[in-house]
PDB file of N, CA, C and O in Angstrom:
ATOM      1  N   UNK A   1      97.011 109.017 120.940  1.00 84.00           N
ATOM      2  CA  UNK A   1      96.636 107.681 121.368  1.00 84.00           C
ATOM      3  C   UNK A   1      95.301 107.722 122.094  1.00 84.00           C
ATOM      4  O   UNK A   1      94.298 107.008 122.055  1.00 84.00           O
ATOM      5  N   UNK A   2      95.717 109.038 122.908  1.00 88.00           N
ATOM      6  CA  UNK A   2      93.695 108.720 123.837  1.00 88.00           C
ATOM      7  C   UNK A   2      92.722 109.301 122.958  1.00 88.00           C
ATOM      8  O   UNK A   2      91.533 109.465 123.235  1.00 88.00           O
ATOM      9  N   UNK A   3      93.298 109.607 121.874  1.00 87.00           N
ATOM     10  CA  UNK A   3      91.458 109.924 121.048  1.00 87.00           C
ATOM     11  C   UNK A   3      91.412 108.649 120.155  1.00 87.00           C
ATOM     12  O   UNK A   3      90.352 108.331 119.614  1.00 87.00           O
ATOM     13  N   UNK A   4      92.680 107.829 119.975  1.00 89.00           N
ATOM     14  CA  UNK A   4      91.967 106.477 119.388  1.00 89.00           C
ATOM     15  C   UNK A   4      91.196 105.472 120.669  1.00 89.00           C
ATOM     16  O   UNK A   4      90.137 104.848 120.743  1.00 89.00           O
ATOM     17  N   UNK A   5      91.696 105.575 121.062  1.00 87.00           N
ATOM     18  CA  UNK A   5      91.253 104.972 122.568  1.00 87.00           C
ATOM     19  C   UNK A   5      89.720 105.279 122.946  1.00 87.00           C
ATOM     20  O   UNK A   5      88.899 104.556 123.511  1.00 87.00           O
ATOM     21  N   UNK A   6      89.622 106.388 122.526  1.00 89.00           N
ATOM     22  CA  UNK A   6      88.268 107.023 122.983  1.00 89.00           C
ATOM     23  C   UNK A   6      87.485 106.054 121.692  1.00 89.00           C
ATOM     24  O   UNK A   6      86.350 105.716 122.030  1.00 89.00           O
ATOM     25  N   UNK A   7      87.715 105.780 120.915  1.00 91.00           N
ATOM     26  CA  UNK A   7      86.802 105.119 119.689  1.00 91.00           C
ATOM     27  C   UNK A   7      86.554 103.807 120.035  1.00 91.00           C
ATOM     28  O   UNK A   7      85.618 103.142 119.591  1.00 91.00           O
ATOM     29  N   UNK A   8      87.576 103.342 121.004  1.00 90.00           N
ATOM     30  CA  UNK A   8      87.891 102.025 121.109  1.00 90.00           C
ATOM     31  C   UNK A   8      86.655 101.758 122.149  1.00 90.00           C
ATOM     32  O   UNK A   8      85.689 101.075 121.809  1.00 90.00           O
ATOM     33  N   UNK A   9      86.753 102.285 123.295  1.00 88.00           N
ATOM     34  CA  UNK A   9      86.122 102.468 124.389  1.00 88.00           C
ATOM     35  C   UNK A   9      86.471 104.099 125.303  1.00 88.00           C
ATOM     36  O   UNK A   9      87.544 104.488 125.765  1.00 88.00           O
ATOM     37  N   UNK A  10      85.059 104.805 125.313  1.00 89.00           N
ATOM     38  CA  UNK A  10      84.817 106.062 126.139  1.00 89.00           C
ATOM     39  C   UNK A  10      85.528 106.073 127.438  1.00 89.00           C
ATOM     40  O   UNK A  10      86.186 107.004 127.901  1.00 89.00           O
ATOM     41  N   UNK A  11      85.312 104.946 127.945  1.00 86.00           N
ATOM     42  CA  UNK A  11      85.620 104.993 129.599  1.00 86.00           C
ATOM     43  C   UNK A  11      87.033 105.333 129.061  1.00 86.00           C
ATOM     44  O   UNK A  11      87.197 106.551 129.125  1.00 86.00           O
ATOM     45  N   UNK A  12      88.079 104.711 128.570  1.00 88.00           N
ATOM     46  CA  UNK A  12      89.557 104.702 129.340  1.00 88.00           C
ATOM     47  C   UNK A  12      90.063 106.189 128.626  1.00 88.00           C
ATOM     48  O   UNK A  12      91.250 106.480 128.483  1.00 88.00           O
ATOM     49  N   UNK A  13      88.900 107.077 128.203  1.00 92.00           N
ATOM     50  CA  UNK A  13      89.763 108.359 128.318  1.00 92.00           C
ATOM     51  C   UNK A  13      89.592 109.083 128.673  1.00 92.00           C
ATOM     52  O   UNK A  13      88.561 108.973 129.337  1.00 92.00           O
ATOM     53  N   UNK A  14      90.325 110.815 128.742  1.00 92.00           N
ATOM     54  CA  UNK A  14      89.608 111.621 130.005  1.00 92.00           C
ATOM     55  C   UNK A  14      89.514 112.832 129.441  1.00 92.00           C
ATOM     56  O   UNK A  14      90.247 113.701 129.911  1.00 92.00           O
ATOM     57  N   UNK A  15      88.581 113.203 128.281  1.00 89.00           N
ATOM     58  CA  UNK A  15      88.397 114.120 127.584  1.00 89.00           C
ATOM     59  C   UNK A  15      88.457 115.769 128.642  1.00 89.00           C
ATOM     60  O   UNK A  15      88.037 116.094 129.752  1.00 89.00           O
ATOM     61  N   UNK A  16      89.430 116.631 127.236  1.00 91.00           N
ATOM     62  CA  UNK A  16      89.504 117.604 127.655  1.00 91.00           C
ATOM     63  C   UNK A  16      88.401 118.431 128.380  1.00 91.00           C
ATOM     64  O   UNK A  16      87.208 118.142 128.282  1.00 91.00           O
ATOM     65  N   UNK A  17      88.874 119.484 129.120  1.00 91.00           N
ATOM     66  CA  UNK A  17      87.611 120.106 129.665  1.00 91.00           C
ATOM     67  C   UNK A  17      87.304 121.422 128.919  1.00 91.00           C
ATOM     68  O   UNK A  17      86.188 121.771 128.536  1.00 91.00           O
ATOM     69  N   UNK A  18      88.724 122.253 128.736  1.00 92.00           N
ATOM     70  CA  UNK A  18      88.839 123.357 128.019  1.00 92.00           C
ATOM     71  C   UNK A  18      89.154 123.028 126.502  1.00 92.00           C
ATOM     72  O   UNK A  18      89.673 121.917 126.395  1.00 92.00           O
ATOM     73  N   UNK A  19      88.984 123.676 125.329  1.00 90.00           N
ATOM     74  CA  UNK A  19      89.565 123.526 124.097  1.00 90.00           C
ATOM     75  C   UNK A  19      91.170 124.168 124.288  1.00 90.00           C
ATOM     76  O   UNK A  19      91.442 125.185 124.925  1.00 90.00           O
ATOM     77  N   UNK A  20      91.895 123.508 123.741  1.00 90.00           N
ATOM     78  CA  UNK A  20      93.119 123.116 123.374  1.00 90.00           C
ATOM     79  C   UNK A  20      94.032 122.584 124.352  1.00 90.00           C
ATOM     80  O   UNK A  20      95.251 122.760 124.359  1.00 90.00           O
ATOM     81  N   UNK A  21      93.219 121.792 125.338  1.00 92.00           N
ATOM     82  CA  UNK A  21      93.521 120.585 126.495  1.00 92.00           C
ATOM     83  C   UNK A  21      93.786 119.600 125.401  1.00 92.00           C
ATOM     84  O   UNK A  21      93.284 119.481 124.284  1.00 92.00           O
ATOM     85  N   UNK A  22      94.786 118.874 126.082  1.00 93.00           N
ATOM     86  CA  UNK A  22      94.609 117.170 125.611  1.00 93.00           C
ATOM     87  C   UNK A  22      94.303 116.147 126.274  1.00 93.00           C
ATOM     88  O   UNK A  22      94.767 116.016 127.406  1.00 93.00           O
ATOM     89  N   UNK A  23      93.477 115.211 125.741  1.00 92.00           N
ATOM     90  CA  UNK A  23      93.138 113.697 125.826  1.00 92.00           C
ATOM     91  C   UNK A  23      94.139 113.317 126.753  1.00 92.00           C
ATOM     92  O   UNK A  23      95.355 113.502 126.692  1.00 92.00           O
ATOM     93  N   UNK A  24      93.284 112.623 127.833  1.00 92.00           N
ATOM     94  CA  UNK A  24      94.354 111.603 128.809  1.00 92.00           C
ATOM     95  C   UNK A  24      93.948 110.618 128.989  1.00 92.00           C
ATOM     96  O   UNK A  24      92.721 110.590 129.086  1.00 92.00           O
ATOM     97  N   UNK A  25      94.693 109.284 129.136  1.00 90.00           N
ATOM     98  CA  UNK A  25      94.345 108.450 129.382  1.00 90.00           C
ATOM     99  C   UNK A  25      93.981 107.919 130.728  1.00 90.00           C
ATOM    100  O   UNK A  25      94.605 108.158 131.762  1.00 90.00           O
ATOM    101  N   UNK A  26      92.833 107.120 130.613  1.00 89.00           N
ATOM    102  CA  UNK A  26      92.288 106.597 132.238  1.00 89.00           C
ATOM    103  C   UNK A  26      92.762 105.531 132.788  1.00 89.00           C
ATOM    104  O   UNK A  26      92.094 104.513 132.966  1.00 89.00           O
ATOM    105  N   UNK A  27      94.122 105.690 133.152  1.00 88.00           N
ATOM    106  CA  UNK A  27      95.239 104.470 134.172  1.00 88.00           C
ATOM    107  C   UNK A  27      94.182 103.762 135.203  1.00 88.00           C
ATOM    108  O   UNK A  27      94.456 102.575 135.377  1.00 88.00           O
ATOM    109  N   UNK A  28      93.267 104.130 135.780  1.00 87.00           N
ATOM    110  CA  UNK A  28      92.810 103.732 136.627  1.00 87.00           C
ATOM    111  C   UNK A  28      91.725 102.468 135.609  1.00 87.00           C
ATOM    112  O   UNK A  28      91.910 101.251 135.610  1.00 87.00           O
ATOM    113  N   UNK A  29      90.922 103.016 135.035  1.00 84.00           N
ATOM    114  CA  UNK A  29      90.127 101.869 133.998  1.00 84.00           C
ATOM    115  C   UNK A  29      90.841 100.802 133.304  1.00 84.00           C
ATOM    116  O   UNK A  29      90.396  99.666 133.140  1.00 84.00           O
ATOM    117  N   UNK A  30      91.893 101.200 132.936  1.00 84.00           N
ATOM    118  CA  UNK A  30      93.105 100.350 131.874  1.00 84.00           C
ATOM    119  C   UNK A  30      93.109  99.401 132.928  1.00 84.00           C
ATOM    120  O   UNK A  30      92.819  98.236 132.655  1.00 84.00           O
ATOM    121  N   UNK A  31      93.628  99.991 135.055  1.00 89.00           N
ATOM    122  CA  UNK A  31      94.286  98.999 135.212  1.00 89.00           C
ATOM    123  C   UNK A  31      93.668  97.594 135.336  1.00 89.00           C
ATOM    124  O   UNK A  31      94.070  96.450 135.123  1.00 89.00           O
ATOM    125  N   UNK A  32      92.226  98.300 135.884  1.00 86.00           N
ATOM    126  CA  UNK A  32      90.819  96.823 135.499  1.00 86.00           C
ATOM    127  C   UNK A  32      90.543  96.049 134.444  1.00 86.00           C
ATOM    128  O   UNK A  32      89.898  95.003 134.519  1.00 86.00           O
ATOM    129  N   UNK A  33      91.250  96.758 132.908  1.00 86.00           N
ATOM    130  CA  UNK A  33      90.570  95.715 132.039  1.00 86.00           C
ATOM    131  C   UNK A  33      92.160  94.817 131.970  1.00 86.00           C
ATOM    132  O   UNK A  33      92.083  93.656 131.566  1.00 86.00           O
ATOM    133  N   UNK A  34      93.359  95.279 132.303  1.00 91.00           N
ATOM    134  CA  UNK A  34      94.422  94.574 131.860  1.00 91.00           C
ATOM    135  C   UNK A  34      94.443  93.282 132.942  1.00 91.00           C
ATOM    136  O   UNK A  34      94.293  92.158 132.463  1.00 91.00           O
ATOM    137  N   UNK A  35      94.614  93.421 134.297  1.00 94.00           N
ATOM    138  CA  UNK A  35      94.140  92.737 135.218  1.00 94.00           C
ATOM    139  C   UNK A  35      92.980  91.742 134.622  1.00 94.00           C
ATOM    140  O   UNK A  35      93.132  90.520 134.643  1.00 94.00           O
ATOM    141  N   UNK A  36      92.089  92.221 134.216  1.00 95.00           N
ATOM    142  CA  UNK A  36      90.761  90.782 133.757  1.00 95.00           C
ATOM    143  C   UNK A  36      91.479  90.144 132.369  1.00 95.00           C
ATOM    144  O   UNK A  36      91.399  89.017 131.879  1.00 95.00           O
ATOM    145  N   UNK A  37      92.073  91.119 132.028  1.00 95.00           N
ATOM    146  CA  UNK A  37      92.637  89.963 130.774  1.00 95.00           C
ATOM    147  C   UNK A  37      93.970  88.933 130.910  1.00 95.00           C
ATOM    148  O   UNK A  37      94.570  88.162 130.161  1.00 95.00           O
ATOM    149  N   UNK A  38      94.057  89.307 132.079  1.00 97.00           N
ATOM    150  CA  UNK A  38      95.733  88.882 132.351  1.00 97.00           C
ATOM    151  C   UNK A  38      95.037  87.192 133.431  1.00 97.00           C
ATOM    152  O   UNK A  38      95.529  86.064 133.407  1.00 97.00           O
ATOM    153  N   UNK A  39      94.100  87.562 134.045  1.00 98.00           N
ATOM    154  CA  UNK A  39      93.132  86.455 134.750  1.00 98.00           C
ATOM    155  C   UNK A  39      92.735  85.413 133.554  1.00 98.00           C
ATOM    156  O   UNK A  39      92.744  84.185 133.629  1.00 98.00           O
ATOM    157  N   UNK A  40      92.488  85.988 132.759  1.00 98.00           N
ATOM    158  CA  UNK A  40      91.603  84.918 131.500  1.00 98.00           C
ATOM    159  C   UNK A  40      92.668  84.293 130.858  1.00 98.00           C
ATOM    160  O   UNK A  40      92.590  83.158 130.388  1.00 98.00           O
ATOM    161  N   UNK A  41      93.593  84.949 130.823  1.00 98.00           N
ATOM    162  CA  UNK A  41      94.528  83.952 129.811  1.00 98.00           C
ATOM    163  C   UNK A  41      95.671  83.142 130.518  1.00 98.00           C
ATOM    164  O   UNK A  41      96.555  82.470 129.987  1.00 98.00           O
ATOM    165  N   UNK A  42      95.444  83.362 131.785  1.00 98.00           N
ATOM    166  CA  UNK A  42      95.997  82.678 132.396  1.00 98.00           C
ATOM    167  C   UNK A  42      95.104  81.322 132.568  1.00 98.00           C
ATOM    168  O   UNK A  42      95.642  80.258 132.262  1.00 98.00           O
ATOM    169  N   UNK A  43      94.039  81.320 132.945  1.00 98.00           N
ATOM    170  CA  UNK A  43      93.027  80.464 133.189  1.00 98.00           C
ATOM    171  C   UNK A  43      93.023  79.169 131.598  1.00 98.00           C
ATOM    172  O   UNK A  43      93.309  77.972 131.567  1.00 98.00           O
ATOM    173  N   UNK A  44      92.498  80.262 130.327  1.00 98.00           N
ATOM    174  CA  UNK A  44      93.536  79.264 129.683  1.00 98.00           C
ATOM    175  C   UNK A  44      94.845  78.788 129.025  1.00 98.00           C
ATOM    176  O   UNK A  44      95.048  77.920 128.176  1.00 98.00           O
ATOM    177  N   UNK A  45      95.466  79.420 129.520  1.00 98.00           N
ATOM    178  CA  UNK A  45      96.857  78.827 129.605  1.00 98.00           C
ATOM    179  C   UNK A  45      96.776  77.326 130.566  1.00 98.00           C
ATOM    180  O   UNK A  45      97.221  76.257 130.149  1.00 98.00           O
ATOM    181  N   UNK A  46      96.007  77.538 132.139  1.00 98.00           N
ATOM    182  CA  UNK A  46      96.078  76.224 132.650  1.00 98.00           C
ATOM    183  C   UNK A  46      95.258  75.253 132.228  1.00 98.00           C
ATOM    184  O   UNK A  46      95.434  74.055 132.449  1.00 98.00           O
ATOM    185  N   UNK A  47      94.018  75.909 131.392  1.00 98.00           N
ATOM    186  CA  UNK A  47      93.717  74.295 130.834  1.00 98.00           C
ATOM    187  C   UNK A  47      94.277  73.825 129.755  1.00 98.00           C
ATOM    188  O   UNK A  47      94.103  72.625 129.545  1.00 98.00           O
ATOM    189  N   UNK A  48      94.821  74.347 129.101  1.00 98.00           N
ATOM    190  CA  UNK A  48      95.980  73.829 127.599  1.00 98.00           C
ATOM    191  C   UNK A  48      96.576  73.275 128.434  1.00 98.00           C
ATOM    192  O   UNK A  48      96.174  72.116 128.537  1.00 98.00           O
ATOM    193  N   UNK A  49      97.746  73.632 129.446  1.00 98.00           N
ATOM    194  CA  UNK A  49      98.266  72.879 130.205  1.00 98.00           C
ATOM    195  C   UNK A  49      97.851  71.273 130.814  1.00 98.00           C
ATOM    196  O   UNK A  49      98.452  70.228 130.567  1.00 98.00           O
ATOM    197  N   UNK A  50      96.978  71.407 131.433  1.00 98.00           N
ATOM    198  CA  UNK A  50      96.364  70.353 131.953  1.00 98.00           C
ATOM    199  C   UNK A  50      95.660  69.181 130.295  1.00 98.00           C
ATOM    200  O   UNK A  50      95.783  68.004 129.956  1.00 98.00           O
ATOM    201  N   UNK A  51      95.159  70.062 129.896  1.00 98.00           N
ATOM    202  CA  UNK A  51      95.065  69.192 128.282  1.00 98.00           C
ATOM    203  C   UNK A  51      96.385  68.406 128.158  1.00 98.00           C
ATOM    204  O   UNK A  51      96.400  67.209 128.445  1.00 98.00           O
ATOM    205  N   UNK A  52      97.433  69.013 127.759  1.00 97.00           N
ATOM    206  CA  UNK A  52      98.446  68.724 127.119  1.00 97.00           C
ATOM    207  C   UNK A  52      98.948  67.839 127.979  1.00 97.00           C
ATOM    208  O   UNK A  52      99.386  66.833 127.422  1.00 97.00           O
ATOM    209  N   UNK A  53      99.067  67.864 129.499  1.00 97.00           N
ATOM    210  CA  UNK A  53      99.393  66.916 130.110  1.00 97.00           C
ATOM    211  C   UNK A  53      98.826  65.317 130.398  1.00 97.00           C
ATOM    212  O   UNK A  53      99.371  64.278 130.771  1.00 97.00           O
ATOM    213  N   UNK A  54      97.322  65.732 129.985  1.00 96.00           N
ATOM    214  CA  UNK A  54      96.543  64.607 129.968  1.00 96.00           C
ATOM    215  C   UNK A  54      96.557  63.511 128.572  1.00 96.00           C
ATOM    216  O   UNK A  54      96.295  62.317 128.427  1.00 96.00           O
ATOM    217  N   UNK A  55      96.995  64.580 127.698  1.00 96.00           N
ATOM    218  CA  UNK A  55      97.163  63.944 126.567  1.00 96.00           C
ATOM    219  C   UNK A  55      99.197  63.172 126.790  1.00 96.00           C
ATOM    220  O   UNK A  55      99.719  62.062 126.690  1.00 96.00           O
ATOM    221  N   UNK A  56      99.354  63.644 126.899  1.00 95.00           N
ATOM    222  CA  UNK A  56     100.972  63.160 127.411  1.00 95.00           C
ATOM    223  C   UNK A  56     100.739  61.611 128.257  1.00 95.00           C
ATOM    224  O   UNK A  56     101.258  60.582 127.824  1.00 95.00           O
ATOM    225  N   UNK A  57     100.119  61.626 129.167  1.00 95.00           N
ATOM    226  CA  UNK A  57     100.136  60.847 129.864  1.00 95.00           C
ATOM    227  C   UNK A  57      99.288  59.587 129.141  1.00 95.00           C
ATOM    228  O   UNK A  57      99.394  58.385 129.387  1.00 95.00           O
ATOM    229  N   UNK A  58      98.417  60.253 128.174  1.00 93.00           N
ATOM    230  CA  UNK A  58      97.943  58.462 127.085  1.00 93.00           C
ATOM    231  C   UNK A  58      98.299  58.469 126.529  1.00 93.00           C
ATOM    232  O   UNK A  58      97.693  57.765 125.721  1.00 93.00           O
ATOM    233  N   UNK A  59      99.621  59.054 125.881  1.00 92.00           N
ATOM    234  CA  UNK A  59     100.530  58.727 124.900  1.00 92.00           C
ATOM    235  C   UNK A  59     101.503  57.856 125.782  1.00 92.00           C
ATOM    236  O   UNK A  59     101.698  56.715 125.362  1.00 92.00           O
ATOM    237  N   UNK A  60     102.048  58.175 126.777  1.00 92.00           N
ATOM    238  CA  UNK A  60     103.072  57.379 127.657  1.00 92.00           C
ATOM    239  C   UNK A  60     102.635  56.195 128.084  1.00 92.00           C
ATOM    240  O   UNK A  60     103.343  55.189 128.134  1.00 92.00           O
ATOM    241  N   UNK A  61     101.184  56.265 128.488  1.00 90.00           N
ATOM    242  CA  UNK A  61     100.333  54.798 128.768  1.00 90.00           C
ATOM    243  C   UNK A  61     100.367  53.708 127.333  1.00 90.00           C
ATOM    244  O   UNK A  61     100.642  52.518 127.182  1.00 90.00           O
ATOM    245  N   UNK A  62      99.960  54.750 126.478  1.00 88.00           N
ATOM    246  CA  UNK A  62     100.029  53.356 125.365  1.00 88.00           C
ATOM    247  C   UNK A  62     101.326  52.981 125.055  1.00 88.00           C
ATOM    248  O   UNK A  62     101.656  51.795 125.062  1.00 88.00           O
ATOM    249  N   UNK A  63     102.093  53.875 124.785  1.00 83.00           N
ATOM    250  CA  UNK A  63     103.436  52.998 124.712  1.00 83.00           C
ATOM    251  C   UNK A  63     104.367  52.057 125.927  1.00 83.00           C
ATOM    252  O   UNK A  63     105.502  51.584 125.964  1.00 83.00           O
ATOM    253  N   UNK A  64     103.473  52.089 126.628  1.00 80.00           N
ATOM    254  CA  UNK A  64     103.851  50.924 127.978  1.00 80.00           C
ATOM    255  C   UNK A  64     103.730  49.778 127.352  1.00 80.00           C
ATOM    256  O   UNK A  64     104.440  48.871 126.919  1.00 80.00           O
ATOM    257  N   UNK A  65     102.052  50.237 127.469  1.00 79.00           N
ATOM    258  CA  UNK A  65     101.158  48.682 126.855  1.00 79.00           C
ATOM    259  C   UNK A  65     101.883  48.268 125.327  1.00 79.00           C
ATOM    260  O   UNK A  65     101.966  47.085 124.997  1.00 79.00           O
ATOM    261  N   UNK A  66     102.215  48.990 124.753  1.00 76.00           N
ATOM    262  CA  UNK A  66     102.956  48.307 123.525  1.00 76.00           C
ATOM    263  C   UNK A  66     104.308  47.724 123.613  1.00 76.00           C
ATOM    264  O   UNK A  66     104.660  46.874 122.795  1.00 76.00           O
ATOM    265  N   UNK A  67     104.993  48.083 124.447  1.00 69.00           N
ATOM    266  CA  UNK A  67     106.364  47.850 125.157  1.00 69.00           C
ATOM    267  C   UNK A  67     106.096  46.754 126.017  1.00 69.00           C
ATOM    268  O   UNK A  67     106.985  46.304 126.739  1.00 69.00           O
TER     269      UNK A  67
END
């Protein structure tokens, strides 16, 4: 997994030092990019939210006015 990782992005792995070491992964880098992605989709998650609610609320308005 950490030599695909390494293709993906250098930082999150922790290349051997000696030959026939293995690849480790960098917990500490991972935990920064999961954290920023976990911020962003939360962010839009609340504006879908707030969309969806705004749209809710002129659907409920017009059917007043039609009522």
């Amino acid at each position: 997994i950490a030599q695909e990782l390494e293709e993906i992005n250098p930082h999150m792995v922790i290349a051997p030092i000696e030959k026939g070491d293995m690849y480790a992964v960098n917990t500490f880098y991972m935990t920064g990019l999961i954290t920023k992605s976990i911020q962003e989709m939360y962010a839009e998650l609340k504006k879908e939210n707030q969309e969806r609610r705004e749209r809710l609320l002129e659907v409920l308005n017009t059917r007043k006015r039609i009522f």
